[in-house]
PDB file of C-alpha atoms and ligand atoms in Angstrom:
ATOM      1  CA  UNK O 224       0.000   0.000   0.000  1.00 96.00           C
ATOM      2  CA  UNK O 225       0.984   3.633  -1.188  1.00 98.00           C
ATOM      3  CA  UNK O 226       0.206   6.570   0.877  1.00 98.00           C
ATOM      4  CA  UNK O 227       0.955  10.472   0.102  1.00 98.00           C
ATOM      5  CA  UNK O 228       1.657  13.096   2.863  1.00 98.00           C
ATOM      6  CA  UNK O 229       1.100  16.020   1.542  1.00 98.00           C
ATOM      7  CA  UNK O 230       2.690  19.040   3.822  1.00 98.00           C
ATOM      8  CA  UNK O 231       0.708  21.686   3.536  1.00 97.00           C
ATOM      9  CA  UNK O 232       0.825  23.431   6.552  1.00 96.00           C
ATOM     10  CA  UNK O 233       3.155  26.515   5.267  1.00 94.00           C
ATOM     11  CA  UNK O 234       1.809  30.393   5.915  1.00 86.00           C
ATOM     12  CA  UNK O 235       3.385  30.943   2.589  1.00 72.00           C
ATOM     13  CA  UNK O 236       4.686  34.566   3.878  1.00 67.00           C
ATOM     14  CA  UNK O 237       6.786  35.274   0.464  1.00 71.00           C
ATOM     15  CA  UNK O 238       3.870  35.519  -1.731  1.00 70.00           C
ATOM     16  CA  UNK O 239       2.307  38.429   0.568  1.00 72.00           C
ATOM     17  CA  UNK O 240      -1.182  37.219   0.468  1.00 75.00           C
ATOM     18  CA  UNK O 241      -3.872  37.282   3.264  1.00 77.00           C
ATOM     19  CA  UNK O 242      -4.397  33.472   2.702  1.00 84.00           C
ATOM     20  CA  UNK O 243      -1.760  30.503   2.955  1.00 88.00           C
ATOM     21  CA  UNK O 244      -0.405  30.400  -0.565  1.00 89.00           C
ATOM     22  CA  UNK O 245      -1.931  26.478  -0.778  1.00 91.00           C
ATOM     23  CA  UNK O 246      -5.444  28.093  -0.621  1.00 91.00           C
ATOM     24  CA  UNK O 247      -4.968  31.205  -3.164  1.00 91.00           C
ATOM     25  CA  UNK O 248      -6.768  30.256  -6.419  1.00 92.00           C
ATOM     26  CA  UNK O 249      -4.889  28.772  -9.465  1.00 94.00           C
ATOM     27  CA  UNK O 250      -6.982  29.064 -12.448  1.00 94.00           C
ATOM     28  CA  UNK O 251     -10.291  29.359 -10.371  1.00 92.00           C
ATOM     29  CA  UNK O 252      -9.474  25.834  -8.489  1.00 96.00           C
ATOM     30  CA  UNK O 253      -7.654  26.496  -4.894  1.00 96.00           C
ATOM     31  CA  UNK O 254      -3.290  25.107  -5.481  1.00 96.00           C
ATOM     32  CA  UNK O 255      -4.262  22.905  -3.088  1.00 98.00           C
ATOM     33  CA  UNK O 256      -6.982  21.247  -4.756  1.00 98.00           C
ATOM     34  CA  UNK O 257      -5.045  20.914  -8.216  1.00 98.00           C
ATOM     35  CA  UNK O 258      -2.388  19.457  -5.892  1.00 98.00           C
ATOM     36  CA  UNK O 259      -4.647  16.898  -4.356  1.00 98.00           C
ATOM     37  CA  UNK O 260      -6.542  15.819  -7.816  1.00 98.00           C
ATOM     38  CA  UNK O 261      -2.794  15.500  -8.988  1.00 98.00           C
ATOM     39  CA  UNK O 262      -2.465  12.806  -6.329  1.00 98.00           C
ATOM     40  CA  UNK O 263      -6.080  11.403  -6.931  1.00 98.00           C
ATOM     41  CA  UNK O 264      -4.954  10.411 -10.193  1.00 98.00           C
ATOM     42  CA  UNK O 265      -2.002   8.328  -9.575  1.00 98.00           C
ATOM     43  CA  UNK O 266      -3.513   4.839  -9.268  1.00 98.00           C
ATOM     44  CA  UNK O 267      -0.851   3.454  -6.970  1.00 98.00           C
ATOM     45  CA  UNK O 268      -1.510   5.667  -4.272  1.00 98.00           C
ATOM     46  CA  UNK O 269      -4.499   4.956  -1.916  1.00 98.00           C
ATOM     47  CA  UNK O 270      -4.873   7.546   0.361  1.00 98.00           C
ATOM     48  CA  UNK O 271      -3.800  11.075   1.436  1.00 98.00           C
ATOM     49  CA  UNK O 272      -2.768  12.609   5.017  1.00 98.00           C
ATOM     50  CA  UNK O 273      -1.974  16.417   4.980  1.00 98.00           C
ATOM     51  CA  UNK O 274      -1.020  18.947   7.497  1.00 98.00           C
ATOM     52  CA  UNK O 275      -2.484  22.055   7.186  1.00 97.00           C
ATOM     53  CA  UNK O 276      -2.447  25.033   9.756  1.00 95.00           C
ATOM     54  CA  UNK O 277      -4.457  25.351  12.799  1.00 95.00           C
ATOM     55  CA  UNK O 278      -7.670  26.419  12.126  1.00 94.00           C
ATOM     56  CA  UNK O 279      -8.186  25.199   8.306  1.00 95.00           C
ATOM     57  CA  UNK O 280      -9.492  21.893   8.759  1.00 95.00           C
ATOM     58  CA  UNK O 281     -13.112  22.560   8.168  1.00 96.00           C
ATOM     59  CA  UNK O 282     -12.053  24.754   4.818  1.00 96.00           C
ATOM     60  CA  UNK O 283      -9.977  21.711   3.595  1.00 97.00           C
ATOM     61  CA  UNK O 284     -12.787  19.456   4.597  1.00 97.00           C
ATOM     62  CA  UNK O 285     -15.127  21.223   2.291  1.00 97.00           C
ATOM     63  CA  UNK O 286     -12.639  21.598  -0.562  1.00 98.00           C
ATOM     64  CA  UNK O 287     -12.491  17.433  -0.038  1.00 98.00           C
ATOM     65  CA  UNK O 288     -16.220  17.334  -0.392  1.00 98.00           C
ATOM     66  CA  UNK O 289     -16.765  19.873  -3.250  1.00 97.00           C
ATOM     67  CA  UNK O 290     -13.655  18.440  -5.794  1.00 98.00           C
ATOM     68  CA  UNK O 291     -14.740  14.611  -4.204  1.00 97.00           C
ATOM     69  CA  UNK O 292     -11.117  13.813  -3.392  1.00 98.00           C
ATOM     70  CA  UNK O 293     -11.860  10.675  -1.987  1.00 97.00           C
ATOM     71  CA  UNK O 294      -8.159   9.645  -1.020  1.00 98.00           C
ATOM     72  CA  UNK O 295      -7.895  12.362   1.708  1.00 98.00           C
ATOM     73  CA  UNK O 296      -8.349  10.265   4.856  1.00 97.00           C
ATOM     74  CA  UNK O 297      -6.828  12.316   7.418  1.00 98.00           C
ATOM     75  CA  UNK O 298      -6.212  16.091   7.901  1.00 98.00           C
ATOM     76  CA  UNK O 299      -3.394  16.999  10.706  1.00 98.00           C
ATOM     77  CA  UNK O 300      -2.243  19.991  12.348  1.00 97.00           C
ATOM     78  CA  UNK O 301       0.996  20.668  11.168  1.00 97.00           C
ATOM     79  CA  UNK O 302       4.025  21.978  13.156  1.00 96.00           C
ATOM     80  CA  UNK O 303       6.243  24.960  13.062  1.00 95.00           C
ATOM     81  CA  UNK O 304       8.630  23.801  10.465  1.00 96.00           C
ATOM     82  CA  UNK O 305       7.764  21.476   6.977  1.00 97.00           C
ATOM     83  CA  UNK O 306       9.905  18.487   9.010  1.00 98.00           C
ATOM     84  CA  UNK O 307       7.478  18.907  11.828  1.00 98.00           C
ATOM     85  CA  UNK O 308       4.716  18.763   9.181  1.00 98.00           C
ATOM     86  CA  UNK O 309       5.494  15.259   8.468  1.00 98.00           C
ATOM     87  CA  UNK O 310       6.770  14.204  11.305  1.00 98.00           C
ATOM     88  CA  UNK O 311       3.070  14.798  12.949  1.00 98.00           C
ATOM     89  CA  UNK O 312       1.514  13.474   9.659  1.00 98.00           C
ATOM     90  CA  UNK O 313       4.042  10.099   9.635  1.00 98.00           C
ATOM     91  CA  UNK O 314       2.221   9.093  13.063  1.00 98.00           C
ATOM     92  CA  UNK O 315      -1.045   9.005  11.034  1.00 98.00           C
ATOM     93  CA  UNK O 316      -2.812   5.090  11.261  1.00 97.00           C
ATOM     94  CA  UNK O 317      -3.353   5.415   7.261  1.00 97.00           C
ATOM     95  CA  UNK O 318       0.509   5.524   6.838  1.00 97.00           C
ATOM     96  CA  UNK O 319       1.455   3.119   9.659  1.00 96.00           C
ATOM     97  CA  UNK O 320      -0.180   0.739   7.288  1.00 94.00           C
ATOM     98  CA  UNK O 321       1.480   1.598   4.294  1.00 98.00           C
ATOM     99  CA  UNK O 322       4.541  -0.312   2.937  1.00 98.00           C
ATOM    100  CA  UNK O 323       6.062   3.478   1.038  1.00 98.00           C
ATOM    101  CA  UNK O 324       5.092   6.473   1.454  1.00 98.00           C
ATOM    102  CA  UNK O 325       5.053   9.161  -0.783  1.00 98.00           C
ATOM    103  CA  UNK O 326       5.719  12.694   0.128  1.00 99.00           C
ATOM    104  CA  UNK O 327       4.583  15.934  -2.223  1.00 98.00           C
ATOM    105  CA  UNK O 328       4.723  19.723  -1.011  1.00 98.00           C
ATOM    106  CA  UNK O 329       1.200  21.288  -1.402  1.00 98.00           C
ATOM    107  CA  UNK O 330       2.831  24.101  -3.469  1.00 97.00           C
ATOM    108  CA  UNK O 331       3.900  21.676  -6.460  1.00 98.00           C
ATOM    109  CA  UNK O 332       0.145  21.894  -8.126  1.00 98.00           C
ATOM    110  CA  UNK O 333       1.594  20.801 -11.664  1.00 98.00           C
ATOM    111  CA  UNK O 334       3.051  17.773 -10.956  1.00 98.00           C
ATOM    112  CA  UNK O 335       2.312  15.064 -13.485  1.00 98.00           C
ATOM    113  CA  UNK O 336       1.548  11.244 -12.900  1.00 98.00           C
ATOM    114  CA  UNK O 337       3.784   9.711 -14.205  1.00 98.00           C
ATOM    115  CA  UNK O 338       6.434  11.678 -11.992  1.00 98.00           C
ATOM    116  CA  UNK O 339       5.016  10.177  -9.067  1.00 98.00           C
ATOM    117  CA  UNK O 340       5.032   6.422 -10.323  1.00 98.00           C
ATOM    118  CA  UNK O 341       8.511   7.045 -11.343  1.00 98.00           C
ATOM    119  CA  UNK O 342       9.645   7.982  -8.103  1.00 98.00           C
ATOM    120  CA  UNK O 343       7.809   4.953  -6.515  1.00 98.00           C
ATOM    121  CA  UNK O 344       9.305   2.518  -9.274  1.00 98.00           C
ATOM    122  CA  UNK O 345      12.804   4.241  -7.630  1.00 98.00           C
ATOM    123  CA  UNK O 346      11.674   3.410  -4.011  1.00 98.00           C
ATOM    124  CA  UNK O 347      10.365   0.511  -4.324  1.00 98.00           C
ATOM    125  CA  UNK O 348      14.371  -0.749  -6.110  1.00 98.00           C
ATOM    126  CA  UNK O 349      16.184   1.711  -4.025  1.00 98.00           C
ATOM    127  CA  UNK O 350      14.056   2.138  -0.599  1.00 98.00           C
ATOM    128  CA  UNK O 351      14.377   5.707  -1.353  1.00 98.00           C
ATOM    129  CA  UNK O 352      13.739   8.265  -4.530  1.00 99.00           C
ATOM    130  CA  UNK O 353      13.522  11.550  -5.600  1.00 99.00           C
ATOM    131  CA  UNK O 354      13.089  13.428  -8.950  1.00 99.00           C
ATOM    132  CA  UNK O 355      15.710  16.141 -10.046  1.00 98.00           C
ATOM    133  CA  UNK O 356      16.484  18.582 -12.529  1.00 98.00           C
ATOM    134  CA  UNK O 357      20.148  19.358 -13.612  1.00 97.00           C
ATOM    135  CA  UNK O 358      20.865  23.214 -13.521  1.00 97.00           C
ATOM    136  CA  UNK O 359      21.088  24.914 -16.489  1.00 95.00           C
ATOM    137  CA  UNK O 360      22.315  28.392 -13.902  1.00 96.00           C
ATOM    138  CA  UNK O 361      26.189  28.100 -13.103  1.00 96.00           C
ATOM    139  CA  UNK O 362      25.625  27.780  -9.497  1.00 96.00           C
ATOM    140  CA  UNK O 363      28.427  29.126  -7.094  1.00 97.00           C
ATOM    141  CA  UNK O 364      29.391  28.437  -3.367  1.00 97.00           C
ATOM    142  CA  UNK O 365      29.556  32.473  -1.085  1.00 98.00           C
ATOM    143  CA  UNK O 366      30.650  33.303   2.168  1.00 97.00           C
ATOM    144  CA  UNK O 367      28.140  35.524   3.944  1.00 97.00           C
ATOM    145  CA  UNK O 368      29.534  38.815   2.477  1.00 97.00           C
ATOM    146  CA  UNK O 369      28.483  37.209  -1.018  1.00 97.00           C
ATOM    147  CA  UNK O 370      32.024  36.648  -2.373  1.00 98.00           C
ATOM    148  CA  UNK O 371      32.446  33.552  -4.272  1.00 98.00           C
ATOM    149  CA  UNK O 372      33.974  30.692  -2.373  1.00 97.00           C
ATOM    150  CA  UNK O 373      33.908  28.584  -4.990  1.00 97.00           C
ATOM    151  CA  UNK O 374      31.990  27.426  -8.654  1.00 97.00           C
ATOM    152  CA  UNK O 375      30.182  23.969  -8.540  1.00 97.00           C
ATOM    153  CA  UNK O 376      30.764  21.188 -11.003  1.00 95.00           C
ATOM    154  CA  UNK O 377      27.541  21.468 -12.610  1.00 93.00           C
ATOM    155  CA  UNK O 378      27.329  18.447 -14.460  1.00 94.00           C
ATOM    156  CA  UNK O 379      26.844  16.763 -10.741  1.00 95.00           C
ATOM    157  CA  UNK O 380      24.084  19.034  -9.505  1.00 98.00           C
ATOM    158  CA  UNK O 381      20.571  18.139  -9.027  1.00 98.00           C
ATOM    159  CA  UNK O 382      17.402  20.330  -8.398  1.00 98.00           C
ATOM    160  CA  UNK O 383      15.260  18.212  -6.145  1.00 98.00           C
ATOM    161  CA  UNK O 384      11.841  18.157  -6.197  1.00 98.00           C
ATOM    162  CA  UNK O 385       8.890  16.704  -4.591  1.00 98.00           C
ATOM    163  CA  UNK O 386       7.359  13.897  -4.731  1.00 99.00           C
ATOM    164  CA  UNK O 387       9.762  11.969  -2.820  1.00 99.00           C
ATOM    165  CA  UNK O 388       9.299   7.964  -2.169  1.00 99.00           C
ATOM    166  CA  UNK O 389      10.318   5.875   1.066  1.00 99.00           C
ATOM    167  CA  UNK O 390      10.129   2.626   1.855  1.00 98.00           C
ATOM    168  CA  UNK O 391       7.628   3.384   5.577  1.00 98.00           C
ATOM    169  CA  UNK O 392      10.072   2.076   7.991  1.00 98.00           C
ATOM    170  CA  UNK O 393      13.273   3.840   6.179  1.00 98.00           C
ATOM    171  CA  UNK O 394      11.449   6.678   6.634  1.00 98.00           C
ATOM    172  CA  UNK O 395      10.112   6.853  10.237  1.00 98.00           C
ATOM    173  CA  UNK O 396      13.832   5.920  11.103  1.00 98.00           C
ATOM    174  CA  UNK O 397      15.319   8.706   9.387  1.00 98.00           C
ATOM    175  CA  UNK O 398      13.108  10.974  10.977  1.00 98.00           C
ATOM    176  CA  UNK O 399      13.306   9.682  14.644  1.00 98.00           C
ATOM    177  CA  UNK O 400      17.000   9.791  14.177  1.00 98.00           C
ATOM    178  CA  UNK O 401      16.922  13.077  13.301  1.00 98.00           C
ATOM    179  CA  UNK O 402      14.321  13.830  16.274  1.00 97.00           C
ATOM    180  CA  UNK O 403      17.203  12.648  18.549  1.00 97.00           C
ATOM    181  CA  UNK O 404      19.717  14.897  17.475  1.00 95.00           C
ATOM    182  CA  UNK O 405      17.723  17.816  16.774  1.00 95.00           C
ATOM    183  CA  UNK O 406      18.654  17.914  13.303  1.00 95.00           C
ATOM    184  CA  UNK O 407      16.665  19.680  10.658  1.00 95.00           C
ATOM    185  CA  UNK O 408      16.827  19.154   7.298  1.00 96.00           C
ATOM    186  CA  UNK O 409      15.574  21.135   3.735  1.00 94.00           C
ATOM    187  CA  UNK O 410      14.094  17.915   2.319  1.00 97.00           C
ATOM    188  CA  UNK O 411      13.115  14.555   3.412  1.00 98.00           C
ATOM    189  CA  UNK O 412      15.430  12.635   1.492  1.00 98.00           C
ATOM    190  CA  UNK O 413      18.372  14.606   3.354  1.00 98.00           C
ATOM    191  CA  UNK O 414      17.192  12.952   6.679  1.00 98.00           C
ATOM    192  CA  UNK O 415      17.561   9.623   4.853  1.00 98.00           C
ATOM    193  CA  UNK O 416      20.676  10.600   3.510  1.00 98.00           C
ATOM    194  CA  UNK O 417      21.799  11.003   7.048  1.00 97.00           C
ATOM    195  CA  UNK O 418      21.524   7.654   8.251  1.00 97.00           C
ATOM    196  CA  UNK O 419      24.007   6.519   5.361  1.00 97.00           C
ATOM    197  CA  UNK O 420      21.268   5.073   3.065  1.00 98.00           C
ATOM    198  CA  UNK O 421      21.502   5.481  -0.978  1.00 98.00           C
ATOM    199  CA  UNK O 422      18.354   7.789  -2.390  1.00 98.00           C
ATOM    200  CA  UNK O 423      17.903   7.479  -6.042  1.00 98.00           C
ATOM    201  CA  UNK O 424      17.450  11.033  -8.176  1.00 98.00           C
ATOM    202  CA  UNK O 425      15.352   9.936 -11.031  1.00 98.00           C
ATOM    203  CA  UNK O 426      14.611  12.830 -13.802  1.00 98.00           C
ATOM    204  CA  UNK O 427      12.392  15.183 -12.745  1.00 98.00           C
ATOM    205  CA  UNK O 428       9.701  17.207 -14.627  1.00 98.00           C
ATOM    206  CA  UNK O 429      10.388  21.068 -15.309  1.00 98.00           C
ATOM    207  CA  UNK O 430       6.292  22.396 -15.267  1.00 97.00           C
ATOM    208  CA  UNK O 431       6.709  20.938 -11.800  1.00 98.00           C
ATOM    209  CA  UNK O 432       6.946  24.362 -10.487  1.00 98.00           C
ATOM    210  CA  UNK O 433       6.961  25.035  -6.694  1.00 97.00           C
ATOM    211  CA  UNK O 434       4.918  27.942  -6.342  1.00 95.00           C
ATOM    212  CA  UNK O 435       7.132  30.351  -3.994  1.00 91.00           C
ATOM    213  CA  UNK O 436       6.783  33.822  -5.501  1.00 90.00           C
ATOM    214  CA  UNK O 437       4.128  35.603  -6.949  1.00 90.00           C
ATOM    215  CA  UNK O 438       6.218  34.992 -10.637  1.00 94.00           C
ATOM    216  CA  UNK O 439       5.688  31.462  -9.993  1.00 95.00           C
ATOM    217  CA  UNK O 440       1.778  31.886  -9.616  1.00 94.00           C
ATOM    218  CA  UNK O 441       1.915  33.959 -13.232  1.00 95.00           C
ATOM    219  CA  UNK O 442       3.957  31.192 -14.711  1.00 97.00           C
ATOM    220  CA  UNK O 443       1.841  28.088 -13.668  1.00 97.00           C
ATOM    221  CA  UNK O 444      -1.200  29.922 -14.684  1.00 96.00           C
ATOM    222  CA  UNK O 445      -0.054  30.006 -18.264  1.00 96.00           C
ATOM    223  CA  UNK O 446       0.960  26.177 -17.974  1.00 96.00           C
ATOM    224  CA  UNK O 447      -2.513  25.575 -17.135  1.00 94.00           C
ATOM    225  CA  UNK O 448      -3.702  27.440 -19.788  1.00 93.00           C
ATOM    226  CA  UNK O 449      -1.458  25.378 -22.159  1.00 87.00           C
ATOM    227  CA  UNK O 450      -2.161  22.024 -21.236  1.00 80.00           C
TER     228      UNK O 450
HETATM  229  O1  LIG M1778       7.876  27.017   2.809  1.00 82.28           O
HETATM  230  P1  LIG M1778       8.055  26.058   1.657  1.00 82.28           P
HETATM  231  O2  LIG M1778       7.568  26.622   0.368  1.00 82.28           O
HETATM  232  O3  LIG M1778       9.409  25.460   1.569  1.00 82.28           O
HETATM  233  O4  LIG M1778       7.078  24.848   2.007  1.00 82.28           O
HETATM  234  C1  LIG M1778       7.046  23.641   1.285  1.00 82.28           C
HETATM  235  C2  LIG M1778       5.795  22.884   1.695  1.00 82.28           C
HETATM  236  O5  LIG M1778       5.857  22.571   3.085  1.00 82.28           O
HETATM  237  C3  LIG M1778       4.519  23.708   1.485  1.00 82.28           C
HETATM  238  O6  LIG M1778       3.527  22.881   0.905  1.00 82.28           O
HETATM  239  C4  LIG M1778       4.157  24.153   2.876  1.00 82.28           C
HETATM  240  O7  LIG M1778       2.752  24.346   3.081  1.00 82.28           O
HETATM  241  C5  LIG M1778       4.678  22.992   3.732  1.00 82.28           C
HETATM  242  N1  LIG M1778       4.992  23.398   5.118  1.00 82.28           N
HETATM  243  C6  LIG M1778       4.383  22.699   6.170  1.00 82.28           C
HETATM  244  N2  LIG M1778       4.634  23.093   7.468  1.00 82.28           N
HETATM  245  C7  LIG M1778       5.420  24.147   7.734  1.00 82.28           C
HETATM  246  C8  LIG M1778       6.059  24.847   6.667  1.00 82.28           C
HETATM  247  C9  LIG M1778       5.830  24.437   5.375  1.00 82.28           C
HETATM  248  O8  LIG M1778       3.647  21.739   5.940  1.00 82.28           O
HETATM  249  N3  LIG M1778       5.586  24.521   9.002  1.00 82.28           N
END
């Protein structure tokens, strides 16, 4: 059994808008939604726990019933940071049952299907996957003044995305070890990373956007509008 966390509990403060940027409307359908249908279409996955802020529940509860996203089984209160997120989603029944688990930011609306069941494919080989995009920037090391330390080889760079695919019990270990030492990391795969286990980077998909900044809300508008 597959099961998606979906972290969603962000107050999205870089977009300056008087809602959490996974609520804001994306072609008249709330990011959120598009990124939940996104998930409802991937046949391998059978349910859905997200964290959302306090007080959003009922909102996200109505959204379920009005777009009849069937594979949300659980909403959570999320924590102060994205790892806390998880962490309070991971202790969800509906993913103690699961054998992987899946894990997609809310903010990546345009993510296509076959993204996801590439990851798994990964995972379920690996015990761990996540998609990436090479750089096409030159991307430089800087000290905190902003002086170059150093230019990265950029054949060996990967843009990660989400979603990202565990095998359940890689997971929850990775994230109670880094419970214990207080550690936080930018992604989930770095917390498996720490323990010393391989995570596959598979290719990623480039319209899978992570809405951030209002140019990013302008730019997957018009990829809606294409597809
Ligand atoms: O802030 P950022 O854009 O990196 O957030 C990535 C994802 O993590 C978003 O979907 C956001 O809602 C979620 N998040 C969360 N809990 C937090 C912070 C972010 O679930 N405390």
């Amino acid at each position: 059994m597959v099961v998606a966390i979906v972290p969603a509990a962000g107050l999205g403060t870089r977009l300056n808008a008087p809602l959490p940027k996974q609520f804001l409307p994306l072609r008249n359908r709330p990011l959120i939604v598009r990124t939940l249908q996104a998930i409802e279409n991937v046949p391998e996955i059978t349910a859905a726990v997200v964290a959302i802020p306090e007080g959003y529940a009922a909102q996200l509860r109505h959204l379920c019933s009005e777009y009849q996203l069937s594979k949300v089984r659980r909403i959570v209160v999320g924590g102060a940071t994205r790892q806390d997120s998880v962490a309070q989603a991971l202790q969800a029944e509906e993913v103690r049952q699961a054998a992987y688990v899946v894990i997609h930011d809310a903010v990546r609306p345009l993510a296509p299907c076959w993204l996801f069941q590439r990851v798994l494919e990964a995972a379920r080989q690996y015990g761990a996957a996540v998609p990436g995009l090479a750089p096409t920037d030159t991307v430089k090391e800087i000290t905190a003044n902003g002086i170059i330390c150093r230019t990265l080889q950029r054949e060996r760079l990967r843009l990660i995305q989400t979603p990202q695919a565990f095998r359940r019990e890689l997971l929850e270990q990775a994230y109670r070890a880094a419970a214990q030492c207080g550690w936080e990391g930018t992604d989930d795969a770095a917390l498996v990373e720490a323990l010393g286990h391989a995570v596959a980077v598979v290719e990623g998909a480039p319209e899978n956007i992570k809405i951030t900044y209002p140019l990013d809300l302008i730019v997957a508008e018009h990829l809606l509008e294409q597809a």
